[in-house]
Amino acid sequence: MGQTDFRFSDASGVAVAKSKAATVDGAVAELAAQLPPDDLALILVFLSPHYDPHHFIAEISRQFDTTPVCGCTTAGELAPDGWDENSVVALAFSRADFTAVVRPILNLDGFRVEDGRRIGGELCHELLRVTPQVDRGNSFGLVLIDGLCRREEAVMSAIYASLDDIPIVGGSAGDGLRFEKTWVFFEGNAYTNAALLILLNTSLPFRVFKCDNFEPMPQKMVVTEADIENRTVKELNAEPAAEEYSRMVGIMDEAKLDPFSFASHPVLVRVGGSYYARSIQRVEPDGSLHFFCAIDEGMVLTAATSRSLVGSTQDVFAQMQDQIGEVSLYIGFECLLRRLDAEQHQLARDMSELYRQNRVVGFHTYGEQFGSMHVNQTFTGVAIGR
């Protein structure tokens, strides 16, 4: 993408850039050529693990030395021209339309609920301090979190309780399909075992959203043995977990369990009258199932059947337009498994084009945040109007 005149796209107050340069220095130079150089409240970057995260965040923070730069690594990018990989996407928020405050949450392996509540409360007060006339109804939060930390539920529950009804969405950082290490970016550094809480206040209309395409089926599975700390289910219905899961969702050959089959056959849990996906990451050598989300012994898992991936997403876009008028930009956090499911069913091109047409920018995640919940196999985010 080439040089621009730095106008904020479609009166959204957010300028968007993308690079697929081969090197970090080349990518930063291309982003800098596309984004406004100043008068920015915040820059968000979503970086393919193709790039060195430490080098990248140091260089782009140096390039935009008067603007906070935050972000994370991805399992794929939601770019201005559709779904992509091996790229970096950046969003620059105009200071005329947005006020932003950011706080890191480090060392998540020692995270305590009171830490999250304190940080959320302090950040709310900071937002009030820098914007004295702030209306909480004009504020929303974004959370970016290490996608391999296994602390998402505790972090989201604690933060949400401290924000006084400020809506919050976000995504778990990715590492492609490697599942080795993910990073979040803050103040020129890349951190693992960490999260970022970002609060934004804006004069523009917006709505947060959550989209999925699954319906519950009659088949139920009870977690009868699990390693809760490691999110591993050893038994379902008192049978070996992988074997029983395969039987319940209709996969005849247990050996065929892979990311594509998990993407097509998630299980659901019911919370507060609604169903949420609990997606499986992999089969362990002993036949146990490793999950992306927290699990517990006694948890009832429900098999799911799918609705149209394209149709259900179109419905959410239509709902957002009904609620806030014309949407100029969607900041999106989409589960990697939705992408794999689309690829499995030859729908990736259709979904990518749908996102391009609706100006969705964000990344493919290892999990999504919505309110107090950490969920899987969903598309969450915030629609920003004119």
mmCIF file of C-alpha atoms in Angstrom:
data_model
loop_
_atom_site.group_PDB
_atom_site.id
_atom_site.type_symbol
_atom_site.label_atom_id
_atom_site.label_comp_id
_atom_site.label_asym_id
_atom_site.label_seq_id
_atom_site.Cartn_x
_atom_site.Cartn_y
_atom_site.Cartn_z
ATOM 1 C CA MET A 1 0.000 0.000 0.000
ATOM 2 C CA GLY A 2 1.399 3.376 -0.937
ATOM 3 C CA GLN A 3 1.641 6.923 0.317
ATOM 4 C CA THR A 4 -1.657 8.475 1.453
ATOM 5 C CA ASP A 5 -2.785 11.997 2.263
ATOM 6 C CA PHE A 6 -3.354 10.925 5.909
ATOM 7 C CA ARG A 7 -7.110 11.522 5.910
ATOM 8 C CA PHE A 8 -9.019 9.457 8.446
ATOM 9 C CA SER A 9 -11.083 6.959 6.499
ATOM 10 C CA ASP A 10 -14.822 7.562 6.098
ATOM 11 C CA ALA A 11 -15.053 9.944 9.074
ATOM 12 C CA SER A 12 -14.345 7.037 11.445
ATOM 13 C CA GLY A 13 -11.530 8.856 13.221
ATOM 14 C CA VAL A 14 -9.366 5.784 12.562
ATOM 15 C CA ALA A 15 -6.678 5.588 9.869
ATOM 16 C CA VAL A 16 -5.698 2.088 8.751
ATOM 17 C CA ALA A 17 -2.453 0.771 7.244
ATOM 18 C CA LYS A 18 -1.010 -2.567 6.191
ATOM 19 C CA SER A 19 2.385 -3.900 5.147
ATOM 20 C CA LYS A 20 3.692 -7.204 3.826
ATOM 21 C CA ALA A 21 7.281 -5.996 3.582
ATOM 22 C CA ALA A 22 9.888 -8.721 3.957
ATOM 23 C CA THR A 23 11.724 -6.994 6.821
ATOM 24 C CA VAL A 24 10.741 -5.219 10.024
ATOM 25 C CA ASP A 25 12.390 -1.985 8.898
ATOM 26 C CA GLY A 26 10.556 -2.156 5.581
ATOM 27 C CA ALA A 27 7.217 -2.836 7.295
ATOM 28 C CA VAL A 28 7.621 0.083 9.706
ATOM 29 C CA ALA A 29 8.559 2.404 6.843
ATOM 30 C CA GLU A 30 5.477 1.349 4.860
ATOM 31 C CA LEU A 31 3.164 1.840 7.845
ATOM 32 C CA ALA A 32 4.662 5.251 8.583
ATOM 33 C CA ALA A 33 4.045 6.279 4.967
ATOM 34 C CA GLN A 34 0.351 5.417 5.306
ATOM 35 C CA LEU A 35 -0.490 6.777 8.767
ATOM 36 C CA PRO A 36 -0.798 10.353 10.060
ATOM 37 C CA PRO A 37 2.473 11.386 11.737
ATOM 38 C CA ASP A 38 0.915 13.157 14.734
ATOM 39 C CA ASP A 39 -2.286 14.230 16.526
ATOM 40 C CA LEU A 40 -2.918 10.597 17.417
ATOM 41 C CA ALA A 41 -4.378 9.227 20.641
ATOM 42 C CA LEU A 42 -3.187 5.649 20.065
ATOM 43 C CA ILE A 43 -1.764 3.265 17.479
ATOM 44 C CA LEU A 44 -2.773 -0.405 17.561
ATOM 45 C CA VAL A 45 -0.676 -2.956 15.659
ATOM 46 C CA PHE A 46 -1.481 -6.596 14.897
ATOM 47 C CA LEU A 47 1.693 -8.394 13.868
ATOM 48 C CA SER A 48 2.216 -11.727 12.137
ATOM 49 C CA PRO A 49 4.674 -14.026 13.972
ATOM 50 C CA HIS A 50 6.555 -13.917 10.654
ATOM 51 C CA TYR A 51 8.231 -10.761 12.070
ATOM 52 C CA ASP A 52 10.499 -10.450 15.103
ATOM 53 C CA PRO A 53 8.211 -8.906 17.752
ATOM 54 C CA HIS A 54 10.954 -7.189 19.770
ATOM 55 C CA HIS A 55 12.548 -5.518 16.763
ATOM 56 C CA PHE A 56 9.183 -4.459 15.355
ATOM 57 C CA ILE A 57 7.720 -2.823 18.459
ATOM 58 C CA ALA A 58 11.004 -1.037 19.199
ATOM 59 C CA GLU A 59 11.177 0.382 15.667
ATOM 60 C CA ILE A 60 7.553 1.461 15.310
ATOM 61 C CA SER A 61 7.585 3.036 18.779
ATOM 62 C CA ARG A 62 10.678 4.970 17.765
ATOM 63 C CA GLN A 63 8.964 6.054 14.543
ATOM 64 C CA PHE A 64 5.867 7.323 16.407
ATOM 65 C CA ASP A 65 7.674 8.528 19.499
ATOM 66 C CA THR A 66 4.907 10.890 20.681
ATOM 67 C CA THR A 67 2.067 8.351 20.349
ATOM 68 C CA PRO A 68 1.412 5.257 22.494
ATOM 69 C CA VAL A 69 1.805 2.104 20.369
ATOM 70 C CA CYS A 70 0.149 -1.099 21.592
ATOM 71 C CA GLY A 71 -0.734 -4.422 20.009
ATOM 72 C CA CYS A 72 0.003 -8.120 19.824
ATOM 73 C CA THR A 73 1.017 -11.033 17.620
ATOM 74 C CA THR A 74 -1.604 -12.859 15.591
ATOM 75 C CA ALA A 75 -2.803 -16.135 14.108
ATOM 76 C CA GLY A 76 -3.666 -14.215 10.922
ATOM 77 C CA GLU A 77 -4.566 -10.628 10.134
ATOM 78 C CA LEU A 78 -7.899 -8.982 9.299
ATOM 79 C CA ALA A 79 -6.547 -6.449 6.833
ATOM 80 C CA PRO A 80 -8.225 -3.628 4.870
ATOM 81 C CA ASP A 81 -8.211 -5.896 1.807
ATOM 82 C CA GLY A 82 -9.502 -8.999 3.622
ATOM 83 C CA TRP A 83 -7.992 -11.944 5.456
ATOM 84 C CA ASP A 84 -4.215 -12.166 5.294
ATOM 85 C CA GLU A 85 -1.115 -13.780 6.787
ATOM 86 C CA ASN A 86 2.542 -12.739 7.122
ATOM 87 C CA SER A 87 1.501 -9.094 7.327
ATOM 88 C CA VAL A 88 1.127 -6.310 9.862
ATOM 89 C CA VAL A 89 -1.982 -4.168 10.258
ATOM 90 C CA ALA A 90 -2.064 -0.842 12.098
ATOM 91 C CA LEU A 91 -4.915 1.390 13.298
ATOM 92 C CA ALA A 92 -4.252 5.019 14.241
ATOM 93 C CA PHE A 93 -6.894 6.756 16.390
ATOM 94 C CA SER A 94 -7.338 10.496 15.879
ATOM 95 C CA ARG A 95 -6.886 12.640 18.972
ATOM 96 C CA ALA A 96 -9.781 14.783 17.710
ATOM 97 C CA ASP A 97 -12.175 11.836 18.016
ATOM 98 C CA PHE A 98 -10.659 9.570 20.687
ATOM 99 C CA THR A 99 -9.075 9.719 24.120
ATOM 100 C CA ALA A 100 -7.117 6.593 25.078
ATOM 101 C CA VAL A 101 -5.541 5.297 28.274
ATOM 102 C CA VAL A 102 -3.615 2.023 28.553
ATOM 103 C CA ARG A 103 -2.380 -0.149 31.376
ATOM 104 C CA PRO A 104 -0.360 -3.389 31.155
ATOM 105 C CA ILE A 105 -1.012 -6.391 33.386
ATOM 106 C CA LEU A 106 2.281 -8.233 33.722
ATOM 107 C CA ASN A 107 3.280 -11.612 35.209
ATOM 108 C CA LEU A 108 -0.113 -13.242 34.657
ATOM 109 C CA ASP A 109 1.004 -16.505 36.228
ATOM 110 C CA GLY A 110 0.758 -14.643 39.543
ATOM 111 C CA PHE A 111 -2.438 -12.762 38.652
ATOM 112 C CA ARG A 112 -4.956 -12.173 41.442
ATOM 113 C CA VAL A 113 -8.534 -10.985 41.072
ATOM 114 C CA GLU A 114 -7.827 -7.943 43.233
ATOM 115 C CA ASP A 115 -5.029 -6.966 40.796
ATOM 116 C CA GLY A 116 -7.464 -6.836 37.899
ATOM 117 C CA ARG A 117 -10.057 -4.891 39.841
ATOM 118 C CA ARG A 118 -7.461 -2.381 41.027
ATOM 119 C CA ILE A 119 -6.018 -1.865 37.536
ATOM 120 C CA GLY A 120 -9.473 -1.477 35.993
ATOM 121 C CA GLY A 121 -10.506 1.039 38.632
ATOM 122 C CA GLU A 122 -7.282 3.020 38.293
ATOM 123 C CA LEU A 123 -7.623 3.183 34.523
ATOM 124 C CA CYS A 124 -11.222 4.424 34.781
ATOM 125 C CA HIS A 125 -10.007 7.213 37.080
ATOM 126 C CA GLU A 126 -7.194 8.038 34.646
ATOM 127 C CA LEU A 127 -9.693 8.319 31.794
ATOM 128 C CA LEU A 128 -11.776 10.704 33.910
ATOM 129 C CA ARG A 129 -8.663 12.724 34.755
ATOM 130 C CA VAL A 130 -7.558 13.214 31.143
ATOM 131 C CA THR A 131 -11.136 13.763 29.909
ATOM 132 C CA PRO A 132 -12.967 15.523 32.772
ATOM 133 C CA GLN A 133 -16.259 15.714 30.845
ATOM 134 C CA VAL A 134 -16.115 12.025 29.905
ATOM 135 C CA ASP A 135 -19.415 10.139 29.603
ATOM 136 C CA ARG A 136 -18.953 6.459 30.415
ATOM 137 C CA GLY A 137 -21.637 5.743 27.841
ATOM 138 C CA ASN A 138 -19.198 7.017 25.213
ATOM 139 C CA SER A 139 -16.391 4.685 26.320
ATOM 140 C CA PHE A 140 -15.383 1.141 25.457
ATOM 141 C CA GLY A 141 -12.519 -1.145 26.405
ATOM 142 C CA LEU A 142 -10.192 -3.408 24.452
ATOM 143 C CA VAL A 143 -8.211 -6.273 25.980
ATOM 144 C CA LEU A 144 -5.200 -7.932 24.344
ATOM 145 C CA ILE A 145 -3.819 -10.910 26.240
ATOM 146 C CA ASP A 146 -1.164 -13.611 25.856
ATOM 147 C CA GLY A 147 -3.054 -16.381 24.069
ATOM 148 C CA LEU A 148 -1.182 -19.141 25.908
ATOM 149 C CA CYS A 149 -1.376 -17.754 29.460
ATOM 150 C CA ARG A 150 -4.441 -19.772 30.615
ATOM 151 C CA ARG A 151 -5.529 -16.779 32.727
ATOM 152 C CA GLU A 152 -8.065 -15.170 30.410
ATOM 153 C CA GLU A 153 -11.165 -16.022 32.446
ATOM 154 C CA ALA A 154 -9.768 -14.646 35.687
ATOM 155 C CA VAL A 155 -8.473 -11.493 34.001
ATOM 156 C CA MET A 156 -11.723 -10.750 32.171
ATOM 157 C CA SER A 157 -13.934 -11.395 35.183
ATOM 158 C CA ALA A 158 -11.862 -9.109 37.396
ATOM 159 C CA ILE A 159 -11.507 -6.301 34.853
ATOM 160 C CA TYR A 160 -15.163 -6.315 33.850
ATOM 161 C CA ALA A 161 -16.295 -6.024 37.459
ATOM 162 C CA SER A 162 -14.217 -2.841 37.855
ATOM 163 C CA LEU A 163 -15.342 -0.916 34.756
ATOM 164 C CA ASP A 164 -18.830 0.240 35.799
ATOM 165 C CA ASP A 165 -20.650 -1.021 32.713
ATOM 166 C CA ILE A 166 -18.077 0.138 30.154
ATOM 167 C CA PRO A 167 -18.439 -2.518 27.398
ATOM 168 C CA ILE A 168 -15.303 -4.494 26.685
ATOM 169 C CA VAL A 169 -14.105 -6.800 23.908
ATOM 170 C CA GLY A 170 -10.756 -8.163 22.812
ATOM 171 C CA GLY A 171 -8.641 -11.029 21.609
ATOM 172 C CA SER A 172 -5.979 -13.474 22.743
ATOM 173 C CA ALA A 173 -2.686 -13.000 20.919
ATOM 174 C CA GLY A 174 -1.707 -15.697 18.428
ATOM 175 C CA ASP A 175 1.350 -17.433 17.059
ATOM 176 C CA GLY A 176 0.052 -18.729 13.729
ATOM 177 C CA LEU A 177 -0.552 -22.461 14.136
ATOM 178 C CA ARG A 178 2.592 -22.971 16.214
ATOM 179 C CA PHE A 179 1.135 -22.451 19.715
ATOM 180 C CA GLU A 180 4.618 -21.779 21.127
ATOM 181 C CA LYS A 181 4.742 -18.176 22.368
ATOM 182 C CA THR A 182 2.584 -15.072 21.895
ATOM 183 C CA TRP A 183 3.383 -11.424 22.616
ATOM 184 C CA VAL A 184 1.642 -8.186 23.560
ATOM 185 C CA PHE A 185 3.232 -4.776 22.943
ATOM 186 C CA PHE A 186 3.496 -1.778 25.262
ATOM 187 C CA GLU A 187 5.871 1.190 25.493
ATOM 188 C CA GLY A 188 8.343 -0.181 22.952
ATOM 189 C CA ASN A 189 8.598 -3.657 24.474
ATOM 190 C CA ALA A 190 7.154 -7.092 23.694
ATOM 191 C CA TYR A 191 5.830 -9.057 26.680
ATOM 192 C CA THR A 192 4.695 -12.622 27.113
ATOM 193 C CA ASN A 193 2.617 -13.756 30.108
ATOM 194 C CA ALA A 194 0.936 -10.335 29.980
ATOM 195 C CA ALA A 195 -2.220 -8.450 28.986
ATOM 196 C CA LEU A 196 -3.180 -4.902 28.027
ATOM 197 C CA LEU A 197 -6.304 -3.037 29.058
ATOM 198 C CA ILE A 198 -7.128 -0.101 26.763
ATOM 199 C CA LEU A 199 -9.996 2.300 27.455
ATOM 200 C CA LEU A 200 -11.164 4.621 24.686
ATOM 201 C CA ASN A 201 -13.639 7.473 24.897
ATOM 202 C CA THR A 202 -15.073 8.788 21.647
ATOM 203 C CA SER A 203 -17.545 11.292 20.268
ATOM 204 C CA LEU A 204 -18.453 8.795 17.531
ATOM 205 C CA PRO A 205 -21.312 6.264 17.734
ATOM 206 C CA PHE A 206 -20.228 2.666 18.388
ATOM 207 C CA ARG A 207 -21.484 -0.764 19.487
ATOM 208 C CA VAL A 208 -19.641 -3.864 20.672
ATOM 209 C CA PHE A 209 -20.769 -7.163 19.171
ATOM 210 C CA LYS A 210 -20.366 -10.935 19.329
ATOM 211 C CA CYS A 211 -21.084 -13.314 16.458
ATOM 212 C CA ASP A 212 -21.091 -17.106 16.282
ATOM 213 C CA ASN A 213 -22.695 -19.673 14.000
ATOM 214 C CA PHE A 214 -23.451 -22.670 16.201
ATOM 215 C CA GLU A 215 -26.621 -24.149 17.692
ATOM 216 C CA PRO A 216 -26.838 -26.708 20.521
ATOM 217 C CA MET A 217 -27.679 -30.336 19.762
ATOM 218 C CA PRO A 218 -29.240 -32.887 22.141
ATOM 219 C CA GLN A 219 -25.966 -34.744 22.755
ATOM 220 C CA LYS A 220 -24.406 -33.956 26.140
ATOM 221 C CA MET A 221 -20.966 -34.777 27.524
ATOM 222 C CA VAL A 222 -20.014 -34.424 31.179
ATOM 223 C CA VAL A 223 -16.393 -33.758 32.092
ATOM 224 C CA THR A 224 -15.710 -36.621 34.512
ATOM 225 C CA GLU A 225 -11.923 -36.204 34.825
ATOM 226 C CA ALA A 226 -9.789 -33.184 34.043
ATOM 227 C CA ASP A 227 -6.509 -31.398 34.696
ATOM 228 C CA ILE A 228 -8.124 -28.020 35.382
ATOM 229 C CA GLU A 229 -4.906 -25.993 35.607
ATOM 230 C CA ASN A 230 -3.756 -27.187 32.172
ATOM 231 C CA ARG A 231 -7.235 -27.094 30.539
ATOM 232 C CA THR A 232 -7.034 -30.781 29.694
ATOM 233 C CA VAL A 233 -10.051 -33.125 29.750
ATOM 234 C CA LYS A 234 -9.106 -36.736 30.346
ATOM 235 C CA GLU A 235 -12.579 -38.287 30.470
ATOM 236 C CA LEU A 236 -15.993 -37.416 29.078
ATOM 237 C CA ASN A 237 -18.985 -39.430 30.323
ATOM 238 C CA ALA A 238 -16.433 -41.640 32.141
ATOM 239 C CA GLU A 239 -14.885 -42.629 28.797
ATOM 240 C CA PRO A 240 -11.534 -41.588 27.268
ATOM 241 C CA ALA A 241 -12.087 -38.002 26.188
ATOM 242 C CA ALA A 242 -11.015 -38.090 22.532
ATOM 243 C CA GLU A 243 -12.852 -41.342 21.931
ATOM 244 C CA GLU A 244 -16.111 -40.112 23.481
ATOM 245 C CA TYR A 245 -15.926 -36.717 21.776
ATOM 246 C CA SER A 246 -15.447 -38.417 18.405
ATOM 247 C CA ARG A 247 -18.447 -40.638 18.989
ATOM 248 C CA MET A 248 -20.709 -37.818 20.160
ATOM 249 C CA VAL A 249 -19.974 -35.465 17.249
ATOM 250 C CA GLY A 250 -20.017 -38.205 14.626
ATOM 251 C CA ILE A 251 -16.341 -38.449 13.649
ATOM 252 C CA MET A 252 -15.894 -42.143 13.062
ATOM 253 C CA ASP A 253 -12.097 -42.219 13.027
ATOM 254 C CA GLU A 254 -10.506 -40.775 16.165
ATOM 255 C CA ALA A 255 -7.207 -40.529 14.273
ATOM 256 C CA LYS A 256 -8.769 -37.807 12.088
ATOM 257 C CA LEU A 257 -9.098 -35.355 14.976
ATOM 258 C CA ASP A 258 -7.173 -32.233 13.943
ATOM 259 C CA PRO A 259 -7.649 -28.436 14.050
ATOM 260 C CA PHE A 260 -10.063 -28.603 11.110
ATOM 261 C CA SER A 261 -12.329 -31.176 12.754
ATOM 262 C CA PHE A 262 -12.296 -29.223 16.029
ATOM 263 C CA ALA A 263 -13.196 -26.075 14.085
ATOM 264 C CA SER A 264 -16.201 -27.827 12.548
ATOM 265 C CA HIS A 265 -17.323 -29.549 15.762
ATOM 266 C CA PRO A 266 -16.968 -27.299 18.830
ATOM 267 C CA VAL A 267 -18.713 -28.026 22.088
ATOM 268 C CA LEU A 268 -20.865 -25.491 23.922
ATOM 269 C CA VAL A 269 -21.411 -24.588 27.566
ATOM 270 C CA ARG A 270 -24.500 -22.846 28.857
ATOM 271 C CA VAL A 271 -23.905 -19.740 30.986
ATOM 272 C CA GLY A 272 -26.759 -17.497 32.103
ATOM 273 C CA GLY A 273 -29.176 -18.912 29.544
ATOM 274 C CA SER A 274 -26.793 -18.468 26.584
ATOM 275 C CA TYR A 275 -24.448 -20.930 24.918
ATOM 276 C CA TYR A 276 -20.743 -20.253 24.412
ATOM 277 C CA ALA A 277 -18.224 -22.338 22.467
ATOM 278 C CA ARG A 278 -15.455 -24.194 24.270
ATOM 279 C CA SER A 279 -13.051 -25.119 21.501
ATOM 280 C CA ILE A 280 -10.472 -27.897 21.545
ATOM 281 C CA GLN A 281 -6.879 -27.074 20.654
ATOM 282 C CA ARG A 282 -5.387 -30.556 20.249
ATOM 283 C CA VAL A 283 -5.450 -34.238 21.202
ATOM 284 C CA GLU A 284 -2.745 -35.245 23.651
ATOM 285 C CA PRO A 285 -0.822 -38.508 23.126
ATOM 286 C CA ASP A 286 -2.800 -40.160 25.950
ATOM 287 C CA GLY A 287 -6.140 -39.407 24.251
ATOM 288 C CA SER A 288 -7.051 -36.453 26.447
ATOM 289 C CA LEU A 289 -8.295 -33.178 24.928
ATOM 290 C CA HIS A 290 -6.553 -29.840 25.457
ATOM 291 C CA PHE A 291 -8.956 -26.857 25.381
ATOM 292 C CA PHE A 292 -8.502 -23.168 24.535
ATOM 293 C CA CYS A 293 -10.813 -22.154 27.413
ATOM 294 C CA ALA A 294 -11.118 -23.062 31.078
ATOM 295 C CA ILE A 295 -12.830 -26.360 31.863
ATOM 296 C CA ASP A 296 -13.878 -28.029 35.100
ATOM 297 C CA GLU A 297 -14.942 -31.435 36.328
ATOM 298 C CA GLY A 298 -18.715 -31.723 36.257
ATOM 299 C CA MET A 299 -19.024 -29.225 33.397
ATOM 300 C CA VAL A 300 -21.694 -30.210 30.886
ATOM 301 C CA LEU A 301 -20.592 -29.858 27.267
ATOM 302 C CA THR A 302 -23.161 -29.800 24.483
ATOM 303 C CA ALA A 303 -22.428 -30.889 20.930
ATOM 304 C CA ALA A 304 -23.111 -28.210 18.325
ATOM 305 C CA THR A 305 -24.397 -27.950 14.789
ATOM 306 C CA SER A 306 -23.439 -25.083 12.517
ATOM 307 C CA ARG A 307 -25.456 -22.347 10.823
ATOM 308 C CA SER A 308 -24.210 -20.434 7.808
ATOM 309 C CA LEU A 309 -20.884 -18.805 8.619
ATOM 310 C CA VAL A 310 -21.345 -16.125 5.980
ATOM 311 C CA GLY A 311 -25.045 -15.575 6.718
ATOM 312 C CA SER A 312 -24.654 -15.263 10.479
ATOM 313 C CA THR A 313 -21.848 -12.717 10.005
ATOM 314 C CA GLN A 314 -23.914 -10.713 7.514
ATOM 315 C CA ASP A 315 -26.734 -10.654 10.074
ATOM 316 C CA VAL A 316 -24.437 -9.058 12.689
ATOM 317 C CA PHE A 317 -23.260 -6.411 10.236
ATOM 318 C CA ALA A 318 -26.903 -5.595 9.452
ATOM 319 C CA GLN A 319 -27.719 -5.343 13.170
ATOM 320 C CA MET A 320 -24.854 -2.928 13.749
ATOM 321 C CA GLN A 321 -26.044 -0.692 10.914
ATOM 322 C CA ASP A 322 -29.578 -0.731 12.327
ATOM 323 C CA GLN A 323 -28.263 0.359 15.727
ATOM 324 C CA ILE A 324 -25.719 3.076 14.870
ATOM 325 C CA GLY A 325 -26.314 3.912 11.222
ATOM 326 C CA GLU A 326 -23.584 3.555 8.636
ATOM 327 C CA VAL A 327 -20.552 1.748 10.044
ATOM 328 C CA SER A 328 -17.251 3.184 8.883
ATOM 329 C CA LEU A 329 -15.003 0.556 10.515
ATOM 330 C CA TYR A 330 -15.147 -2.677 12.492
ATOM 331 C CA ILE A 331 -12.301 -3.490 14.872
ATOM 332 C CA GLY A 332 -12.512 -7.277 14.878
ATOM 333 C CA PHE A 333 -11.187 -10.200 16.919
ATOM 334 C CA GLU A 334 -11.929 -13.506 15.202
ATOM 335 C CA CYS A 335 -11.109 -16.995 16.403
ATOM 336 C CA LEU A 336 -8.504 -18.863 14.372
ATOM 337 C CA LEU A 337 -10.909 -21.815 14.329
ATOM 338 C CA ARG A 338 -13.511 -19.779 12.411
ATOM 339 C CA ARG A 339 -10.869 -19.210 9.754
ATOM 340 C CA LEU A 340 -9.979 -22.913 9.678
ATOM 341 C CA ASP A 341 -13.667 -23.824 9.471
ATOM 342 C CA ALA A 342 -14.130 -21.445 6.541
ATOM 343 C CA GLU A 343 -11.122 -22.945 4.781
ATOM 344 C CA GLN A 344 -12.417 -26.462 5.399
ATOM 345 C CA HIS A 345 -15.731 -25.591 3.745
ATOM 346 C CA GLN A 346 -14.267 -23.493 0.896
ATOM 347 C CA LEU A 347 -15.712 -20.283 2.364
ATOM 348 C CA ALA A 348 -12.481 -18.412 3.090
ATOM 349 C CA ARG A 349 -12.666 -16.292 -0.066
ATOM 350 C CA ASP A 350 -16.308 -15.367 0.630
ATOM 351 C CA MET A 351 -15.560 -14.425 4.241
ATOM 352 C CA SER A 352 -12.487 -12.424 3.286
ATOM 353 C CA GLU A 353 -14.468 -10.473 0.702
ATOM 354 C CA LEU A 354 -17.301 -9.880 3.196
ATOM 355 C CA TYR A 355 -14.792 -8.418 5.675
ATOM 356 C CA ARG A 356 -13.185 -6.284 2.979
ATOM 357 C CA GLN A 357 -16.554 -4.862 1.942
ATOM 358 C CA ASN A 358 -17.475 -4.043 5.553
ATOM 359 C CA ARG A 359 -14.051 -2.608 6.466
ATOM 360 C CA VAL A 360 -13.132 -5.099 9.194
ATOM 361 C CA VAL A 361 -9.622 -4.633 10.621
ATOM 362 C CA GLY A 362 -8.106 -6.732 13.398
ATOM 363 C CA PHE A 363 -6.653 -10.220 13.798
ATOM 364 C CA HIS A 364 -7.301 -13.938 14.122
ATOM 365 C CA THR A 365 -7.026 -14.971 17.751
ATOM 366 C CA TYR A 366 -6.508 -17.873 20.117
ATOM 367 C CA GLY A 367 -9.674 -16.757 21.947
ATOM 368 C CA GLU A 368 -12.008 -13.795 22.179
ATOM 369 C CA GLN A 369 -13.124 -11.550 25.029
ATOM 370 C CA PHE A 370 -16.666 -10.245 25.373
ATOM 371 C CA GLY A 371 -17.844 -8.585 28.580
ATOM 372 C CA SER A 372 -16.738 -10.764 31.468
ATOM 373 C CA MET A 373 -16.373 -13.837 29.227
ATOM 374 C CA HIS A 374 -13.459 -15.507 27.488
ATOM 375 C CA VAL A 375 -14.954 -17.386 24.530
ATOM 376 C CA ASN A 376 -13.941 -19.386 21.477
ATOM 377 C CA GLN A 377 -15.016 -19.758 17.877
ATOM 378 C CA THR A 378 -16.586 -16.316 17.793
ATOM 379 C CA PHE A 379 -16.078 -12.980 16.073
ATOM 380 C CA THR A 380 -16.150 -10.115 18.552
ATOM 381 C CA GLY A 381 -15.313 -6.464 18.241
ATOM 382 C CA VAL A 382 -16.575 -2.908 18.066
ATOM 383 C CA ALA A 383 -18.414 -1.202 15.207
ATOM 384 C CA ILE A 384 -17.536 2.488 14.833
ATOM 385 C CA GLY A 385 -19.963 4.790 13.050
ATOM 386 C CA ARG A 386 -19.548 8.184 11.448
#
